[in-house]
Amino acid sequence: LVPNFRGADIDDPTQWTKYANTWAPEIRLSRDNEVYASSVGMWNSFAGVVGKISDSLFWNIRQTGLYSQRNTSAVYENITIVSDQKVSNQNYIGSINIGVDLYQQRYQAGHTVFRNIRVEGFNLGVDLPAFLLPQGSELGVSAPRITLFDDIYLRNYVNVRDRSPVVGTKNTLLKDVEFLRNSGPSNKFLSDVPADIVAKLERSFWRSARTSLSRMYVKGYNKQPGDDFEFFFYEQAPDYVMEDVTATSKYANPNDNCPTVGLTNQQCWDQHNVATMDSIATCDDTSRSEIQGFSCPIDDTKKLVNLLTEAMTAR
């Protein structure tokens, strides 16, 4: 059910509308919230367009600091999300706790802007989205075509996990993000060691989009001006042999394959203009041991500037 107006009486059914594939009313503004010793700090869904949520504190959070999914777009500013790393390290068996959760295979997320956010003490600081709306718009509203993190402080066992796309293309920009890693035991769900950025190739299923475009840009790494790069998955290496997804699952999407099975990314690109995440790694730089992937010079600065301008004008 969704309320027909603010302050609807939960005991009066005439003041509520049954959810039936329609969005809840728009959240225009929410600020000055504080949540303590809770499983979830904020759960934000089904709102379609979300205005600005700001100036909030979520601390001693055990499961998820901020869950933001099933929205067309959202803006978050000046939010602190804190867990206890020692508790997180003890309780990860069977699952992990997440500071900012944007990931779900079945629900869209992304098209989201975060400014001045602190996330600390979780197994995973930020779980990036996989499912973005193909056109980035709904309800007549044009949403940013990018998930933006600007002026961010992260201190967790793993700070960011990226995903290969589901349904549509995706773009991510991490701008002026400070990365600090907390120690912890080996975590089979995330990483054997603490890390700043890790990556996960989504399993192939009927609507997955492994060969659709996905790009992650990092600008001002650790708030160092000029330390900019593009992040690539290991599976985007030129000599990586693209997996035959239909060999392991009858539910796999055959479009996730190279049209000629058994080719590397480079061979498939040369023959069919197809590669993992529609882009081949432009370098093999693994010198940043805290990043589990390739960090390469940005070769398409014009696109990055356009995406950044679009995201910065989001309300």
C-alpha positions as semicolon CSV with decimal commas, in nm:
position;residue;x (nm);y (nm);z (nm)
1;L;0,000;0,000;0,000
2;V;0,104;0,360;-0,059
3;P;-0,035;0,664;0,124
4;N;-0,267;0,898;-0,064
5;F;-0,119;1,195;0,120
6;R;0,136;1,277;0,387
7;G;0,032;1,164;0,732
8;A;-0,223;0,908;0,613
9;D;-0,383;0,707;0,894
10;I;-0,246;0,353;0,871
11;D;-0,573;0,219;1,017
12;D;-0,793;0,391;0,756
13;P;-0,792;0,193;0,426
14;T;-0,960;0,482;0,240
15;Q;-0,642;0,685;0,286
16;W;-0,423;0,426;0,112
17;T;-0,396;0,287;-0,242
18;K;-0,302;-0,071;-0,312
19;Y;0,031;-0,100;-0,494
20;A;-0,026;-0,232;-0,847
21;N;0,278;-0,159;-1,060
22;T;0,257;0,213;-0,992
23;W;0,506;0,437;-0,818
24;A;0,457;0,570;-0,469
25;P;0,435;0,950;-0,436
26;E;0,756;1,140;-0,500
27;I;0,985;1,204;-0,205
28;R;1,067;1,572;-0,247
29;L;1,279;1,642;0,057
30;S;1,388;1,452;0,367
31;R;1,657;1,572;0,606
32;D;1,780;1,573;0,966
33;N;1,714;1,205;1,023
34;E;1,902;0,996;1,279
35;V;1,885;0,618;1,318
36;Y;2,072;0,422;1,586
37;A;2,127;0,049;1,650
38;S;1,904;-0,066;1,366
39;S;1,928;-0,339;1,105
40;V;1,863;-0,079;0,831
41;G;1,933;0,293;0,840
42;M;1,709;0,399;0,551
43;W;1,506;0,190;0,306
44;N;1,406;0,394;0,004
45;S;1,207;0,223;-0,273
46;F;0,909;0,242;-0,510
47;A;0,921;0,621;-0,507
48;G;0,993;0,669;-0,877
49;V;1,159;1,009;-0,858
50;V;1,330;1,086;-0,528
51;G;1,416;1,442;-0,440
52;K;1,699;1,529;-0,204
53;I;1,765;1,326;0,112
54;S;2,026;1,501;0,322
55;D;2,184;1,584;0,656
56;S;2,129;1,246;0,819
57;L;2,315;1,012;1,052
58;F;2,281;0,632;1,062
59;W;2,505;0,463;1,319
60;N;2,556;0,122;1,474
61;I;2,384;-0,024;1,167
62;R;2,402;-0,402;1,153
63;Q;2,276;-0,492;0,804
64;T;2,227;-0,211;0,549
65;G;2,300;0,157;0,600
66;L;2,113;0,295;0,298
67;Y;1,905;0,082;0,062
68;S;1,809;0,272;-0,254
69;Q;1,648;0,069;-0,532
70;R;1,335;0,055;-0,748
71;N;1,361;0,430;-0,804
72;T;1,400;0,623;-1,128
73;S;1,649;0,867;-0,974
74;A;1,762;0,991;-0,633
75;V;1,995;1,246;-0,475
76;Y;2,168;1,202;-0,137
77;E;2,381;1,466;0,039
78;N;2,563;1,508;0,370
79;I;2,496;1,162;0,513
80;T;2,704;0,961;0,759
81;I;2,661;0,583;0,771
82;V;2,862;0,397;1,035
83;S;2,889;0,040;1,155
84;D;3,140;-0,129;1,387
85;Q;3,407;-0,304;1,179
86;K;3,484;-0,557;1,452
87;V;3,118;-0,658;1,467
88;S;3,095;-0,663;1,087
89;N;3,399;-0,893;1,067
90;Q;3,243;-1,134;1,316
91;N;2,899;-1,145;1,157
92;Y;2,972;-1,184;0,785
93;I;2,930;-1,563;0,782
94;G;2,647;-1,643;0,539
95;S;2,605;-1,281;0,428
96;I;2,766;-0,938;0,440
97;N;2,657;-0,600;0,568
98;I;2,659;-0,309;0,323
99;G;2,682;0,065;0,375
100;V;2,509;0,178;0,051
101;D;2,316;-0,097;-0,129
102;L;2,221;-0,021;-0,490
103;Y;2,232;-0,379;-0,617
104;Q;1,951;-0,615;-0,706
105;Q;1,915;-0,818;-1,023
106;R;1,540;-0,767;-1,043
107;Y;1,507;-0,401;-0,947
108;Q;1,648;-0,091;-1,111
109;A;1,880;0,143;-0,928
110;G;2,154;0,381;-1,031
111;H;2,075;0,716;-1,194
112;T;2,170;0,823;-0,843
113;V;2,387;1,106;-0,710
114;F;2,574;1,096;-0,378
115;R;2,753;1,405;-0,248
116;N;2,951;1,436;0,076
117;I;2,882;1,088;0,211
118;R;3,078;0,897;0,477
119;V;3,050;0,517;0,491
120;E;3,258;0,333;0,751
121;G;3,284;0,000;0,929
122;F;3,102;-0,234;0,688
123;N;3,207;-0,551;0,510
124;L;3,123;-0,364;0,188
125;G;3,098;0,013;0,166
126;V;2,912;0,052;-0,164
127;D;2,748;-0,217;-0,377
128;L;2,700;-0,056;-0,719
129;P;2,391;-0,124;-0,930
130;A;2,365;-0,375;-1,213
131;F;2,009;-0,304;-1,334
132;L;1,966;0,042;-1,481
133;L;1,669;0,151;-1,690
134;P;1,765;0,121;-2,058
135;Q;1,678;0,481;-2,143
136;G;1,738;0,632;-1,800
137;S;1,393;0,787;-1,790
138;E;1,047;0,705;-1,669
139;L;0,732;0,892;-1,572
140;G;0,836;1,160;-1,820
141;V;1,143;1,242;-1,610
142;S;1,491;1,231;-1,757
143;A;1,731;1,079;-1,506
144;P;2,110;1,112;-1,506
145;R;2,270;0,835;-1,712
146;I;2,530;0,785;-1,443
147;T;2,573;0,679;-1,082
148;L;2,787;0,952;-0,924
149;F;2,978;0,954;-0,596
150;D;3,130;1,298;-0,532
151;D;3,335;1,396;-0,225
152;I;3,307;1,064;-0,043
153;Y;3,488;0,907;0,255
154;L;3,501;0,527;0,257
155;R;3,662;0,313;0,526
156;N;3,549;-0,050;0,510
157;Y;3,687;-0,399;0,452
158;V;3,599;-0,361;0,081
159;N;3,498;-0,012;-0,022
160;V;3,332;-0,053;-0,365
161;R;3,204;-0,349;-0,564
162;D;3,114;-0,302;-0,929
163;R;2,885;-0,531;-1,132
164;S;2,847;-0,616;-1,497
165;P;2,521;-0,473;-1,637
166;V;2,174;-0,619;-1,633
167;V;1,908;-0,492;-1,880
168;G;2,077;-0,165;-1,985
169;T;2,410;0,010;-2,014
170;K;2,564;0,174;-1,709
171;N;2,814;0,445;-1,625
172;T;2,975;0,515;-1,287
173;L;3,194;0,802;-1,171
174;L;3,383;0,802;-0,842
175;K;3,499;1,162;-0,800
176;D;3,719;1,281;-0,514
177;V;3,667;0,964;-0,311
178;E;3,897;0,894;-0,016
179;F;3,959;0,522;0,025
180;L;4,076;0,374;0,356
181;R;4,067;0,000;0,419
182;N;3,986;-0,170;0,745
183;S;4,141;-0,505;0,829
184;G;3,938;-0,821;0,862
185;P;3,937;-1,195;0,799
186;S;3,931;-1,341;0,449
187;N;3,578;-1,304;0,314
188;K;3,471;-1,548;0,043
189;F;3,173;-1,329;-0,045
190;L;3,392;-1,027;-0,127
191;S;3,769;-1,057;-0,122
192;D;4,050;-1,250;0,043
193;V;4,210;-0,921;0,145
194;P;4,090;-0,564;0,214
195;A;4,036;-0,375;-0,113
196;D;3,926;-0,041;-0,254
197;I;3,750;-0,172;-0,566
198;V;3,649;-0,526;-0,658
199;A;3,438;-0,651;-0,948
200;K;3,184;-0,924;-1,005
201;L;3,061;-1,057;-1,339
202;E;2,687;-1,114;-1,306
203;R;2,559;-1,464;-1,374
204;S;2,398;-1,496;-1,714
205;F;2,020;-1,530;-1,722
206;W;1,743;-1,441;-1,964
207;R;1,767;-1,064;-1,928
208;S;2,132;-1,015;-1,836
209;A;2,350;-0,790;-2,051
210;R;2,713;-0,896;-2,013
211;T;2,802;-0,761;-2,355
212;S;2,631;-0,424;-2,300
213;L;2,839;-0,115;-2,229
214;S;2,955;-0,053;-1,873
215;R;3,222;0,198;-1,777
216;M;3,358;0,313;-1,443
217;Y;3,566;0,629;-1,417
218;V;3,770;0,733;-1,113
219;K;3,860;1,100;-1,094
220;G;4,085;1,236;-0,820
221;Y;4,161;0,895;-0,665
222;N;4,208;0,942;-0,291
223;K;4,138;1,311;-0,354
224;Q;4,463;1,353;-0,545
225;P;4,406;1,598;-0,834
226;G;4,505;1,446;-1,166
227;D;4,503;1,086;-1,043
228;D;4,233;0,976;-1,286
229;F;4,173;0,638;-1,450
230;E;3,914;0,405;-1,595
231;F;3,847;0,077;-1,417
232;F;3,821;-0,247;-1,617
233;F;3,729;-0,596;-1,502
234;Y;3,991;-0,869;-1,543
235;E;3,737;-1,033;-1,776
236;Q;3,778;-0,737;-2,015
237;A;4,139;-0,821;-2,093
238;P;4,209;-0,857;-2,468
239;D;4,320;-1,219;-2,427
240;Y;4,032;-1,323;-2,197
241;V;3,836;-1,606;-2,360
242;M;3,469;-1,513;-2,340
243;E;3,269;-1,770;-2,146
244;D;3,016;-1,991;-2,325
245;V;2,733;-1,910;-2,085
246;T;2,488;-2,156;-2,245
247;A;2,720;-2,445;-2,161
248;T;2,661;-2,406;-1,789
249;S;2,296;-2,299;-1,767
250;K;1,987;-2,350;-1,980
251;Y;1,857;-2,018;-1,847
252;A;2,159;-1,819;-1,969
253;N;2,114;-1,538;-2,218
254;P;2,284;-1,648;-2,545
255;N;2,342;-1,281;-2,627
256;D;2,597;-1,278;-2,345
257;N;2,815;-1,499;-2,564
258;C;3,051;-1,408;-2,842
259;P;2,866;-1,509;-3,162
260;T;3,160;-1,739;-3,230
261;V;3,220;-1,941;-2,914
262;G;3,578;-1,976;-2,794
263;L;3,714;-1,637;-2,903
264;T;3,896;-1,388;-2,685
265;N;3,758;-1,039;-2,631
266;Q;3,993;-0,899;-2,894
267;Q;3,914;-1,168;-3,149
268;C;3,539;-1,134;-3,093
269;W;3,561;-0,755;-3,123
270;D;3,757;-0,778;-3,446
271;Q;3,513;-1,026;-3,598
272;H;3,176;-0,927;-3,448
273;N;3,224;-0,594;-3,266
274;V;3,127;-0,774;-2,942
275;A;3,324;-0,794;-2,616
276;T;3,265;-0,837;-2,245
277;M;3,087;-0,521;-2,128
278;D;3,131;-0,382;-2,482
279;S;3,479;-0,251;-2,406
280;I;3,825;-0,406;-2,403
281;A;4,070;-0,303;-2,132
282;T;4,308;-0,045;-2,278
283;C;4,596;-0,148;-2,051
284;D;4,702;-0,426;-1,817
285;D;4,800;-0,208;-1,522
286;T;4,759;-0,394;-1,194
287;S;5,010;-0,183;-1,002
288;R;4,741;-0,068;-0,759
289;S;4,722;-0,384;-0,549
290;E;4,420;-0,251;-0,359
291;I;4,218;-0,246;-0,684
292;Q;4,116;-0,586;-0,822
293;G;4,108;-0,499;-1,191
294;F;4,291;-0,281;-1,442
295;S;4,335;0,093;-1,386
296;C;4,394;0,255;-1,727
297;P;4,429;0,611;-1,855
298;I;4,094;0,763;-1,955
299;D;4,074;0,770;-2,336
300;D;3,728;0,925;-2,373
301;T;3,738;1,244;-2,168
302;K;3,462;1,413;-2,371
303;K;3,207;1,149;-2,272
304;L;3,319;1,171;-1,910
305;V;3,273;1,550;-1,906
306;N;2,925;1,519;-2,057
307;L;2,817;1,259;-1,804
308;L;2,961;1,458;-1,516
309;T;2,779;1,774;-1,628
310;E;2,454;1,583;-1,649
311;A;2,496;1,434;-1,303
312;M;2,600;1,762;-1,139
313;T;2,281;1,931;-1,257
314;A;2,064;1,663;-1,095
315;R;1,838;1,813;-0,834
